[in-house]
Structures are given as C-alpha cells and as structure tokens.
Amino acid sequence: MKRSIEKDLLAWKNKPDRKPLLIRGARQIGKTYIIEAFAKKHFESFVSVNFEEMKEAKKSFEDDLTPSLILRDLSTRLKQPIIPGKTVLFFDEIQACPNALLSLRFFKEQMPELHLIGAGSLLEFVMGDNRFSFPVGRVEYLYMRPMSFIEFLEAKGDQTAIEWLCEATPSKPVGGGTHASLMQSVKEYFIVGGMPEAISSFIQTQQFLGLDAIHQNLLNSYENDLGKYPKTSQQKFMRLLFEAAPRLVGDHFKYAKIQPHAQSRDYLESLDVLNRTGILHQVFANSAAGLPLEAQKKEKRFKLLFLDIGLLPQPIQSILDTEELVTINRGNLAEQFVGQEFVAYEKPYRRPSLYYWEREKQGSDAEVDFVIEVGSHIIPIEVKVGQKGRLRSLRQFMIEKESPLGVHISQASLSLKDQILSVPFYMIHEIPRLIEKYL
C-alpha cells in the first residue's frame, strides 16, 4: 500500500548533507514495510539487520565503531555486500543494540555517502533514558503515523475521487453520488481505522468480520510493550493510563477518571512516554490570544486522542446507519477522526501539536474543538455542535478574535456561507488549501 512518507524518504535520499535517518512511530504502522519497499524501488540493494532477531549482529558493534569495520563485519555475517551509495542499510529494532545507535554519529562523520535508516518499536523508550548515549545532531528524524483517510482511499483504488477532492471548491463541490460514496468510505474508516493490517484485511475481504481480532491483537502488543519500559515503577501507571485512554477520548482529561484518587505526579512520566511513542496525543487548551499558538497553550488542561480510531470501542451498526456521525459517542469519535487526520497530514519531520480553544472568561463554557495556524491567522475548527446544530462557540470565537474565517466539519457537502467554510469529513486534507483561497 502506498504511503505519503515515501516522497519524504526520496527527498532524504537526494539530500547532499544527508544524515542517518531514524523513523519514529508506534508499532505496526508500516515502518519496516515502507522502508523495504522504498529501498527496493530506488536502490540496487537492501540490507536489513533486525537486532532482536539477529543477536549475533550485535557483535559487529562490540569492539570498534569505525564504520568501515562495522560494514566489513556485517557483510561477512550476512553474506551480503553493503555498498555506500547503492545499498540501503536498515537497522531494525535498533534500540536493542545501544552501540548501533551510538554508531550513527560515526557513520555521519566518516561515511555520509551511506544511506542508513534505523527504526524500532521501543525506540522512544531508549531515547528518553539518560543511561543511553544518543548521537544528538548527527541524525535526522521522520515521524510515521497510521494511514490517513486519503491513504485509505488510495488503497481502495479511489484515485479518481482523490483527484476531484484536490480541485473541489464551494462553488464546485463533488457531485451528490460521489459525496455519498465518500461519506460511506468515511464510515468504513471510522470502523477499520488506519492500521495497515486492518486496512489490508478489509480491502481483501470487504467485510468488517475479523477486524476485532486484528485490533485486539494490536492493543495486546502495545500493552505488552509497556512491560518492557526500563523504569518498572512506571509500568503500572502506564498500563492504567493506556487502558483508560480509549474511553477518555475527546473529554477534558482528569486523572481521577483513570483511577479514583489518582495523582498527576504518578502519571506525568507515563503520559510523556505514551505521547512520544505516538500511542496518545494531547490536545491542549489554548487562549488563541496570538501567534504562535504554542506560546498560548495551557499545559495542565488538555484532551486525549488515541493512536487510531479503529482501536477504539466501535458501535459498528450505529456508525453505518447514522446520518450524523457527530451523534456517535457524544461526538468523540468524530473528534478523534478529525484530530487523527490533522496528525496524519502534519509534516513528517515535525511532532504534531494540537490545540482547542476555551474562553478564559469565568463561567463561560464556550469552546471550539480545534484551532490551527494558517499564515498569520488563527482559524477555529468545530466538529461537535451544540443544541440544534448551532455554531455558537465558533461564531463567538470569530467575533472575539476577529477571525476572517471559521471551519465546520460535518457530513454536509463543501460550502461557504457567512464566513463559515463547511467541510465534509473526507476533505480535511484540503483545509489549508481552502482556507488560503478564501482568506
């Protein structure tokens, strides 16, 4: 299945000042698959070293971290030539060999012509551990996430629909039949999610049957990984947070919702680790008083999003039958979908930052689900709506902040009225283009 990160891998390949590359992201999102597919497409050879499966390979890094000696030893062990400029050398599960991580510095300094990529399901555990020496400044990163809705459409073979979406405007939205078909695909994505294994199963069978087992196995693998965190004192809190997170999506986060009498000090490290691994994303409250939004965020007030919508508890029939996705689970599934899309379309060399607006005036309950930066403007984006579908908070934000445009994401067709851009769920990837067009 094609992934958008491939173009970023190609840009890295062609950079004259290229550094060894680390692909960061949660387990089972397709890191190994896309690296191998990319290497075989653009290079003469691909050599993979999995340090969890090939324990003997660690011996190549025991005595001397001189790159030429490492390559000579690995080539002998693997019986494969490694030719700088023609070979991609892939260190998989690199965290299992700390010296391999350290060696990246010397590969950058002494053998920059070699295309070297590293990845690992537990890499973030190591990067947060002060006991490990890390080659800061000698490596570059790309963040990989679950497949986006557009990648899901592409995997289904809906390339024509994607091309139409790239050109659609409020005066020329997609036709009614295409709109209905795309909304059906959105409902499918709500259920299937963006994990490659689940998408592959759905495309092959055209059935939701069997997805529950796939999703549960993925959740089990993540939970098992938590038991490998170096600080055993944190493992309990990590598990409790991980187990609670799916039911907390979209709600204002309170530690007491994890466990009665829970204290923030017990969970801060766990929250940070699960954020770095990509299993959780925090959406921080923001006053939106100016740019950059990062400077206005409220660290202690946030909501949670989970890694993937498909891993959340799913009322499948309700999703398929509903005319309003925002009515499912009080709108929290819709909020997860939109937030997950924003994360998916963030530039892969940046860690995503998500914010929502809440009015600072005491006693006010005005809140907008997301706020984003577009050029010199702060744009409010509403997903969940209040009674009778009114956009009271969105309009209040636009008046207070003198915002030239607001966005409402729903099942309605693309339209623009009274400075509010109504965007269907299937066009989230086009929001920056549309905003820039109508600002």
C-alpha positions as MATLAB code, in Angstrom:
seq = 'MKRSIEKDLLAWKNKPDRKPLLIRGARQIGKTYIIEAFAKKHFESFVSVNFEEMKEAKKSFEDDLTPSLILRDLSTRLKQPIIPGKTVLFFDEIQACPNALLSLRFFKEQMPELHLIGAGSLLEFVMGDNRFSFPVGRVEYLYMRPMSFIEFLEAKGDQTAIEWLCEATPSKPVGGGTHASLMQSVKEYFIVGGMPEAISSFIQTQQFLGLDAIHQNLLNSYENDLGKYPKTSQQKFMRLLFEAAPRLVGDHFKYAKIQPHAQSRDYLESLDVLNRTGILHQVFANSAAGLPLEAQKKEKRFKLLFLDIGLLPQPIQSILDTEELVTINRGNLAEQFVGQEFVAYEKPYRRPSLYYWEREKQGSDAEVDFVIEVGSHIIPIEVKVGQKGRLRSLRQFMIEKESPLGVHISQASLSLKDQILSVPFYMIHEIPRLIEKYL';
ca = [
       0.000    0.000    0.000;
       1.338    3.390   -0.984;
       2.322    5.773    1.832;
       2.778    9.525    1.576;
       6.027    9.374    3.582;
       7.741    7.816    0.565;
       8.231   11.247   -1.015;
       9.992   12.399    2.156;
      12.242    9.343    2.058;
      13.089   10.200   -1.540;
      13.921   13.789   -0.550;
      16.206   12.430    2.194;
      17.895   10.097   -0.319;
      18.787   13.012   -2.583;
      19.980   15.471    0.090;
      23.673   16.357   -0.280;
      24.009   16.884    3.501;
      22.111   13.747    4.414;
      22.391   12.261    7.922;
      21.452    8.772    9.129;
      17.668    8.643    9.402;
      15.534    7.386   12.284;
      11.893    6.592   11.541;
       9.821    7.177   14.665;
       6.308    5.938   15.366;
       4.222    3.296   17.078;
       4.449   -0.435   16.462;
       2.685   -1.928   13.412;
       2.106    1.292   11.458;
       4.153    0.058    8.499;
       7.662    1.391    9.161;
       9.566   -1.729    8.108;
       7.299   -2.327    5.113;
       7.681    1.162    3.639;
      11.456    1.275    4.244;
      11.952   -2.024    2.414;
       9.598   -1.034   -0.423;
      11.359    2.334   -0.799;
      14.829    0.773   -0.781;
      13.983   -1.878   -3.359;
      12.445    0.741   -5.633;
      15.265    3.295   -5.519;
      18.470    1.341   -4.755;
      20.407   -1.601   -6.112;
      20.293   -3.499   -2.823;
      18.687   -3.536    0.608;
      20.358   -4.988    3.705;
      18.297   -5.346    6.872;
      19.645   -6.079   10.352;
      16.998   -6.833   12.983;
      18.782   -6.672   16.330;
      16.042   -8.559   18.176;
      16.071  -11.474   15.738;
      19.794  -11.462   14.859;
      21.532  -11.409   18.246;
      24.881  -12.245   16.625;
      24.805   -8.968   14.677;
      25.373   -7.048   17.910;
      28.925   -8.420   17.981;
      29.766   -6.220   14.992;
      29.426   -3.221   17.326;
      31.263   -4.519   20.395;
      34.900   -3.534   19.955;
      35.177   -0.749   17.404;
      32.561    1.631   15.972;
      34.583    2.564   12.901;
      32.001    2.418   10.059;
      34.255    0.616    7.576;
      34.951   -2.137   10.121;
      31.257   -2.451   11.006;
      30.302   -2.806    7.332;
      33.016   -5.376    6.712;
      31.882   -7.449    9.684;
      28.160   -7.182    8.862;
      28.766   -8.082    5.222;
      30.628  -11.202    6.325;
      27.945  -12.234    8.821;
      25.046  -11.600    6.440;
      26.847  -12.759    3.298;
      25.643   -9.612    1.554;
      27.703   -6.739    0.138;
      26.993   -3.274    1.557;
      27.990   -0.620   -0.972;
      27.699    3.053    0.056;
      25.608    4.950   -2.494;
      23.999    1.764   -3.841;
      22.759   -0.005   -0.704;
      20.227    0.961    1.952;
      21.400   -0.389    5.305;
      18.461   -0.759    7.696;
      18.939   -1.180   11.447;
      15.578   -2.569   12.615;
      14.760   -2.689   16.341;
      17.843   -0.525   16.764;
      17.099    0.133   20.434;
      18.092   -3.488   21.151;
      21.701   -2.589   20.287;
      22.688    0.682   22.032;
      26.088    0.701   20.301;
      24.344    0.638   16.922;
      22.533    3.820   17.950;
      25.819    5.356   19.053;
      27.477    4.329   15.777;
      25.140    6.602   13.793;
      27.346    9.513   14.821;
      30.402    7.930   13.232;
      28.527    6.944   10.087;
      27.529   10.598    9.694;
      31.083   11.829   10.237;
      33.080    9.150    8.405;
      30.707    7.638    5.839;
      27.984   10.183    4.933;
      27.561    8.604    1.480;
      25.931    5.501    3.036;
      22.116    5.548    3.149;
      21.473    4.350    6.701;
      17.996    4.075    8.255;
      17.049    2.978   11.758;
      13.709    2.197   13.390;
      12.376    0.358   16.403;
       9.094   -0.331   18.140;
      10.621    0.600   21.512;
      12.938    3.331   20.243;
      11.179    6.052   22.256;
      11.854    4.142   25.489;
      15.584    4.357   24.803;
      15.534    7.978   23.643;
      14.034    9.038   26.954;
      16.537    7.049   29.022;
      19.523    9.063   30.265;
      21.603    5.891   30.551;
      21.876    5.691   26.773;
      24.279    7.844   24.812;
      22.481    9.346   21.838;
      24.086   10.955   18.749;
      22.328   14.323   19.041;
      22.784   16.466   15.931;
      24.162   13.549   13.898;
      20.812   12.038   12.889;
      17.535   13.249   11.423;
      14.009   12.052   12.059;
      10.792   11.311   10.247;
       7.611   10.610   12.203;
       5.296    7.965   10.799;
       1.631    7.627   11.716;
      -1.297    5.332   10.902;
      -2.608    5.548    7.353;
      -4.651    8.685    6.703;
      -8.124    8.691    5.179;
      -6.600    9.688    1.826;
      -4.147    6.769    2.010;
      -7.144    4.555    2.836;
      -8.945    5.808   -0.297;
      -5.817    5.208   -2.350;
      -5.525    1.659   -1.004;
      -9.141    1.101   -2.075;
      -8.304    2.290   -5.590;
     -10.291    5.553   -5.396;
      -7.597    7.648   -7.081;
     -10.110    9.499   -9.269;
     -12.040   10.673   -6.206;
      -8.806   11.926   -4.624;
      -8.039   13.970   -7.740;
     -11.523   15.515   -7.647;
     -11.079   16.471   -3.995;
      -7.844   18.295   -4.786;
      -9.789   20.604   -7.111;
     -13.139   20.897   -5.301;
     -14.352   24.334   -4.157;
     -17.577   25.562   -2.517;
     -18.789   26.740   -5.916;
     -17.832   23.398   -7.465;
     -18.091   20.622   -4.842;
     -18.057   16.942   -5.719;
     -21.330   15.564   -7.109;
     -24.048   14.086   -4.920;
     -23.265   10.477   -5.839;
     -19.549   10.942   -5.170;
     -20.332   12.719   -1.891;
     -22.465    9.781   -0.736;
     -19.780    7.291   -1.756;
     -17.055    9.234    0.060;
     -19.160    9.520    3.209;
     -19.624    5.749    3.102;
     -15.826    5.443    2.941;
     -15.546    7.765    5.951;
     -17.855    5.454    7.904;
     -15.718    2.499    6.856;
     -12.597    4.303    8.073;
     -14.283    5.026   11.424;
     -14.591    1.240   11.850;
     -11.441   -0.035   10.118;
      -9.080    2.738   11.207;
      -5.644    3.430    9.774;
      -3.576    0.434   10.874;
      -2.178   -1.223    7.713;
      -3.050   -4.776    8.757;
      -6.694   -3.843    9.366;
      -6.958   -1.918    6.089;
      -5.379   -4.782    4.145;
      -7.854   -7.251    5.670;
     -10.847   -5.034    4.884;
      -9.767   -4.434    1.276;
      -9.232   -8.147    0.681;
     -12.484   -9.326    2.291;
     -14.735   -6.244    2.008;
     -16.022   -7.242    5.443;
     -15.682   -5.929    8.972;
     -15.627   -9.508   10.236;
     -12.217  -10.298   11.668;
     -11.238   -6.694   12.353;
     -11.978   -7.001   16.053;
      -9.359   -9.751   16.408;
      -6.789   -7.700   14.474;
      -7.445   -4.607   16.572;
      -7.338   -6.554   19.836;
      -4.034   -8.198   18.895;
      -2.583   -4.764   18.176;
      -3.778   -3.447   21.538;
      -2.291   -6.504   23.244;
       1.073   -5.923   21.563;
       1.125   -2.293   22.749;
       0.237   -3.330   26.283;
       2.951   -6.000   26.249;
       5.476   -3.362   25.181;
       4.681   -1.309   28.271;
       6.124   -4.137   30.358;
       9.486   -3.515   28.681;
       9.767    0.089   29.889;
      13.074    0.377   31.808;
      11.554    2.007   34.904;
       9.462   -0.782   36.392;
       7.914    1.663   38.877;
       6.164    3.380   35.947;
       4.792    0.271   34.253;
       1.688    0.092   36.464;
       0.725    3.717   35.776;
       1.441    3.303   32.080;
      -0.905    0.340   31.854;
      -3.685    2.094   33.762;
      -3.392    5.143   31.505;
      -3.268    3.014   28.353;
      -6.356    1.029   29.370;
      -8.326    4.159   30.296;
      -7.369    6.303   27.295;
      -9.847    4.892   24.713;
     -12.845    5.832   26.866;
     -11.414    9.282   27.656;
     -11.018   10.417   24.031;
     -12.481   13.858   23.414;
     -13.265   14.600   27.067;
     -11.482   17.063   29.315;
      -8.761   14.988   30.928;
      -8.855   14.406   34.664;
      -6.521   11.993   36.415;
      -9.384   10.802   38.627;
     -11.013    9.344   35.507;
      -8.154    6.847   35.303;
      -8.483    5.742   38.894;
     -10.141    7.326   41.951;
      -7.694    9.446   43.944;
      -5.097    9.308   41.136;
      -2.374   11.956   41.416;
      -0.886   13.806   38.456;
       2.669   13.231   39.720;
       2.185    9.470   39.286;
       1.183    9.749   35.636;
       3.246   12.609   34.189;
       6.093   10.380   33.014;
       3.702    7.767   31.606;
       1.785   10.457   29.757;
       5.012   11.810   28.278;
       6.200    8.361   27.158;
       2.882    7.400   25.534;
       2.890   10.759   23.762;
       6.398   10.220   22.432;
       5.543    6.737   21.196;
       2.528    8.133   19.330;
       0.040    5.955   21.214;
      -1.552    9.077   22.710;
      -1.832   12.673   21.524;
      -2.643   15.584   23.801;
      -4.900   18.370   22.533;
      -4.053   21.347   24.736;
      -6.391   24.154   25.722;
      -5.325   27.427   24.141;
      -6.363   31.036   24.633;
      -5.582   31.753   20.951;
      -4.520   35.241   22.027;
      -1.756   35.390   19.427;
       0.846   33.538   17.407;
       2.494   31.152   17.759;
      -0.212   29.014   19.331;
       2.482   27.065   21.186;
       3.076   30.129   23.376;
      -0.595   30.286   24.402;
      -1.163   26.659   25.384;
      -2.275   25.620   28.862;
      -0.103   22.674   29.872;
      -2.445   21.393   32.567;
      -5.659   21.471   30.523;
      -5.960   19.018   27.674;
      -7.953   16.289   25.976;
      -6.635   12.958   24.727;
      -6.694   11.341   21.322;
      -5.720    7.713   20.777;
      -3.296    6.338   18.194;
      -6.040    5.123   15.861;
      -9.816    5.379   15.649;
     -10.090    1.708   14.688;
      -8.650    0.719   18.080;
     -11.476    2.441   19.975;
     -14.656    0.636   21.081;
     -16.888    0.660   17.998;
     -20.714    0.673   17.722;
     -20.406   -0.600   14.132;
     -24.086   -0.721   13.202;
     -24.749    2.731   14.660;
     -21.919    4.171   12.573;
     -23.225    2.563    9.385;
     -26.835    3.629    9.997;
     -26.400    7.183   11.255;
     -26.972   10.316    9.207;
     -24.891   12.321   11.692;
     -21.530   10.895   12.751;
     -21.217   13.600   15.422;
     -24.036   11.936   17.362;
     -22.000    8.749   17.947;
     -20.458    8.651   21.433;
     -21.320   12.328   22.026;
     -19.233   13.356   19.047;
     -15.995   11.991   20.493;
     -15.419    9.525   17.633;
     -15.791   12.361   15.131;
     -13.331   14.449   17.149;
     -10.874   11.527   17.169;
     -11.197   11.190   13.383;
     -10.541   14.881   12.761;
      -7.637   15.060   15.209;
      -6.116   11.898   13.765;
      -6.353   13.412   10.290;
      -4.567   16.578   11.435;
      -1.803   14.416   12.929;
      -1.548   12.339    9.729;
      -1.126   15.390    7.491;
       1.441   17.131    9.690;
       4.864   17.346    8.066;
       6.632   14.073    8.961;
       9.740   15.827   10.269;
       7.632   17.614   12.913;
       5.990   16.266   16.030;
       2.297   17.247   15.798;
       0.852   19.948   18.067;
      -2.914   20.074   18.576;
      -4.960   22.753   20.342;
      -8.554   23.585   21.185;
      -9.934   26.955   22.266;
     -11.706   27.600   25.528;
     -12.884   31.034   26.547;
     -10.995   32.363   29.562;
     -13.910   34.343   30.977;
     -15.086   32.846   34.275;
     -18.317   30.910   33.968;
     -18.086   30.663   30.187;
     -18.472   27.267   28.535;
     -17.540   28.477   25.047;
     -15.182   26.010   23.393;
     -14.021   25.227   19.849;
     -12.718   21.727   19.096;
      -9.535   22.753   17.243;
      -7.617   25.914   16.380;
      -4.869   25.951   13.753;
      -2.374   28.418   12.323;
      -2.658   29.324    8.656;
      -0.185   32.030    7.690;
      -0.724   34.944   10.086;
      -4.238   33.826   11.033;
      -5.705   31.601   13.745;
      -8.567   29.562   12.307;
     -11.216   27.917   14.536;
     -12.491   24.465   13.555;
     -15.680   22.990   15.001;
     -16.635   19.318   14.860;
     -19.078   18.673   17.671;
     -22.006   21.098   17.656;
     -24.424   22.230   20.316;
     -28.190   22.029   20.503;
     -29.932   22.185   17.117;
     -26.582   22.214   15.373;
     -25.846   25.845   16.221;
     -22.247   27.006   15.910;
     -22.439   29.421   18.834;
     -18.866   28.918   20.093;
     -17.416   29.092   16.584;
     -19.161   32.403   15.883;
     -18.183   33.737   19.301;
     -14.525   32.944   18.585;
     -14.712   34.658   15.199;
     -16.163   37.817   16.755;
     -13.772   37.973   19.731;
     -10.633   37.159   17.731;
     -11.734   38.977   14.573;
     -11.115   35.788   12.651;
     -11.819   36.153    8.916;
     -12.948   32.547    8.523;
     -14.268   29.625   10.545;
     -14.472   25.945    9.620;
     -17.241   23.470   10.428;
     -16.520   19.798    9.685;
     -19.598   17.655    9.120;
     -21.338   15.247    6.745;
     -22.641   18.147    4.645;
     -21.208   18.991    1.229;
     -18.495   21.609    0.810;
     -19.926   25.143    1.067;
     -19.128   28.690    2.205;
     -21.690   30.916    3.905;
     -21.341   33.872    6.271;
     -17.558   33.363    6.540;
     -18.013   29.760    7.692;
     -16.464   27.104    5.491;
     -18.400   23.851    5.795;
     -16.006   20.991    5.037;
     -17.070   17.328    4.736;
     -15.142   14.747    6.769;
     -13.462   13.435    3.627;
     -11.782   16.782    2.807;
      -9.766   17.510    5.947;
      -6.523   17.194    3.961;
      -7.727   20.083    1.762;
      -8.476   22.524    4.603;
      -5.186   24.509    4.285;
      -5.749   24.990    0.528;
      -9.355   26.078    1.015;
      -8.551   28.464    3.859;
      -5.766   30.149    1.889;
      -8.121   30.501   -1.073;
     -10.878   32.238    0.897;
      -8.941   34.284    3.453;
];
